[in-house]
mmCIF file of C-alpha atoms in Angstrom:
data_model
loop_
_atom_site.group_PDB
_atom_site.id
_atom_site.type_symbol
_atom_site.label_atom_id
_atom_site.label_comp_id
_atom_site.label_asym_id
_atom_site.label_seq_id
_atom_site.Cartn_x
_atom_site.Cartn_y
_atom_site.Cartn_z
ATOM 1 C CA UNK A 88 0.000 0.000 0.000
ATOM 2 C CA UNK A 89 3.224 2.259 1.043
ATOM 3 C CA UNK A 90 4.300 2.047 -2.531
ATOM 4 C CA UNK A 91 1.459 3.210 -4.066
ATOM 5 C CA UNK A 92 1.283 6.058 -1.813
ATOM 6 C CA UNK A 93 4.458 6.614 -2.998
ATOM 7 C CA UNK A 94 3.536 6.905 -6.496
ATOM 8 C CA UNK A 95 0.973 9.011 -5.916
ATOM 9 C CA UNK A 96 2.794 11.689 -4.038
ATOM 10 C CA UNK A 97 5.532 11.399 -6.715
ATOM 11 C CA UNK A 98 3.301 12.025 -9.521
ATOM 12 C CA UNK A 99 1.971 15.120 -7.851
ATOM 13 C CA UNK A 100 5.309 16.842 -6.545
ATOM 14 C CA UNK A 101 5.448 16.363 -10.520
ATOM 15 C CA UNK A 102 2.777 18.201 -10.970
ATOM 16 C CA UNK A 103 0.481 15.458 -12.455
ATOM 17 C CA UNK A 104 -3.328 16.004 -11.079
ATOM 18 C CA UNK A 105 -4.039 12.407 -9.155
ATOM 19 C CA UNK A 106 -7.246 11.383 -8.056
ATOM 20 C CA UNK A 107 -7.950 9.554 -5.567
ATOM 21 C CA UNK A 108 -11.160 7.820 -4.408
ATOM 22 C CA UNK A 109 -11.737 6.373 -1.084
ATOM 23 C CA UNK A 110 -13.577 6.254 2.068
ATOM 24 C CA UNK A 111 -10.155 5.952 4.118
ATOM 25 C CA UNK A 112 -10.911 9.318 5.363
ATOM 26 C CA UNK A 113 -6.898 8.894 7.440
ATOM 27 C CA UNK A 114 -5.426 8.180 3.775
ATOM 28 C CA UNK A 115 -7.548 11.103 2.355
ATOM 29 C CA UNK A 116 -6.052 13.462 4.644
ATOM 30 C CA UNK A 117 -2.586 11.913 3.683
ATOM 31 C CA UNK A 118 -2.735 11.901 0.167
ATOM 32 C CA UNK A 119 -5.037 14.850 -1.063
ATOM 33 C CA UNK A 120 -4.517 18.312 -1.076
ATOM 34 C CA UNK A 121 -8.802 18.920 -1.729
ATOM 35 C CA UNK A 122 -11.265 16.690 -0.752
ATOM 36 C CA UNK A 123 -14.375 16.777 -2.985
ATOM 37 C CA UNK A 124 -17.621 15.058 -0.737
ATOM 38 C CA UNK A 125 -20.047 13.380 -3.385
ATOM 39 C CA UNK A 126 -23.486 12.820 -2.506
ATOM 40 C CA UNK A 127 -26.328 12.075 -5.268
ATOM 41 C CA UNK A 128 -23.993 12.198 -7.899
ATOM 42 C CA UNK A 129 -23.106 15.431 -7.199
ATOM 43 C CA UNK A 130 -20.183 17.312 -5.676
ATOM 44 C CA UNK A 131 -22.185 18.133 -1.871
ATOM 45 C CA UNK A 132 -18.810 20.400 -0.931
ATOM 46 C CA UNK A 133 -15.125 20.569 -1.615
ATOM 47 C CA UNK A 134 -12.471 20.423 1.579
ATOM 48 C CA UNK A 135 -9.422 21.661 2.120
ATOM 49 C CA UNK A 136 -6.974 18.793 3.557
ATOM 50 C CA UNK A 137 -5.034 20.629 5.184
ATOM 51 C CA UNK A 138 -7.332 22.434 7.298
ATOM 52 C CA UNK A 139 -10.024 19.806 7.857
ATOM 53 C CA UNK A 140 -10.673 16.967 10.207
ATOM 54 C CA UNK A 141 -12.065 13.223 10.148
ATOM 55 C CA UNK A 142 -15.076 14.824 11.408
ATOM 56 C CA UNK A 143 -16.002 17.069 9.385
ATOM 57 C CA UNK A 144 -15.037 14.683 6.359
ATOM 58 C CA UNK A 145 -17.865 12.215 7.698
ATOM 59 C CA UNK A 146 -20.173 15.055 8.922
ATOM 60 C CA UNK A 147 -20.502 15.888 4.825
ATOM 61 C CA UNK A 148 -20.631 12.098 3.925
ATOM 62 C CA UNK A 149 -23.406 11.995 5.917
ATOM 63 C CA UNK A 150 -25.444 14.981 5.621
ATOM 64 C CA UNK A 151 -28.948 15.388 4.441
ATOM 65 C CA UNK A 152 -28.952 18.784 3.298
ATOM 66 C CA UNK A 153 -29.981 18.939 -0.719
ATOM 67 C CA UNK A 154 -26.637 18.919 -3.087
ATOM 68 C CA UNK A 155 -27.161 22.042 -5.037
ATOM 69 C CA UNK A 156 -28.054 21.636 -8.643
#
């Protein structure tokens, strides 16, 4: 798993855009520099890693507010 982390870093200190999906909200805040939250097909809202906890990751996973059209 370390090595593909490894990749992935790589190819963005590159400056190759990488995306990741997951719901390993730890590697999420690892790997990503945004976190977009999908919810009805739609982005719901867009995080910045860096300034954003497990929390509020899951707290926009599971909201029921309406995803904005």
């Amino acid at each position: 798993r370390h090595d593909v982390y490894d990749k992935i870093v790589d190819a963005a200190r590159s400056g190759a855009t990488v995306l990741v999906a997951s719901s390993d909200l730890d590697e999420l805040l690892t790997l990503t520099h945004r976190i977009a939250v999908f919810r009805a097909g739609r982005i719901a809202v867009v995080l910045d890693s860096a300034h954003t906890t497990r929390d509020e990751i899951a707290n926009a996973m599971m909201a029921e507010e309406p995803v904005p059209a």
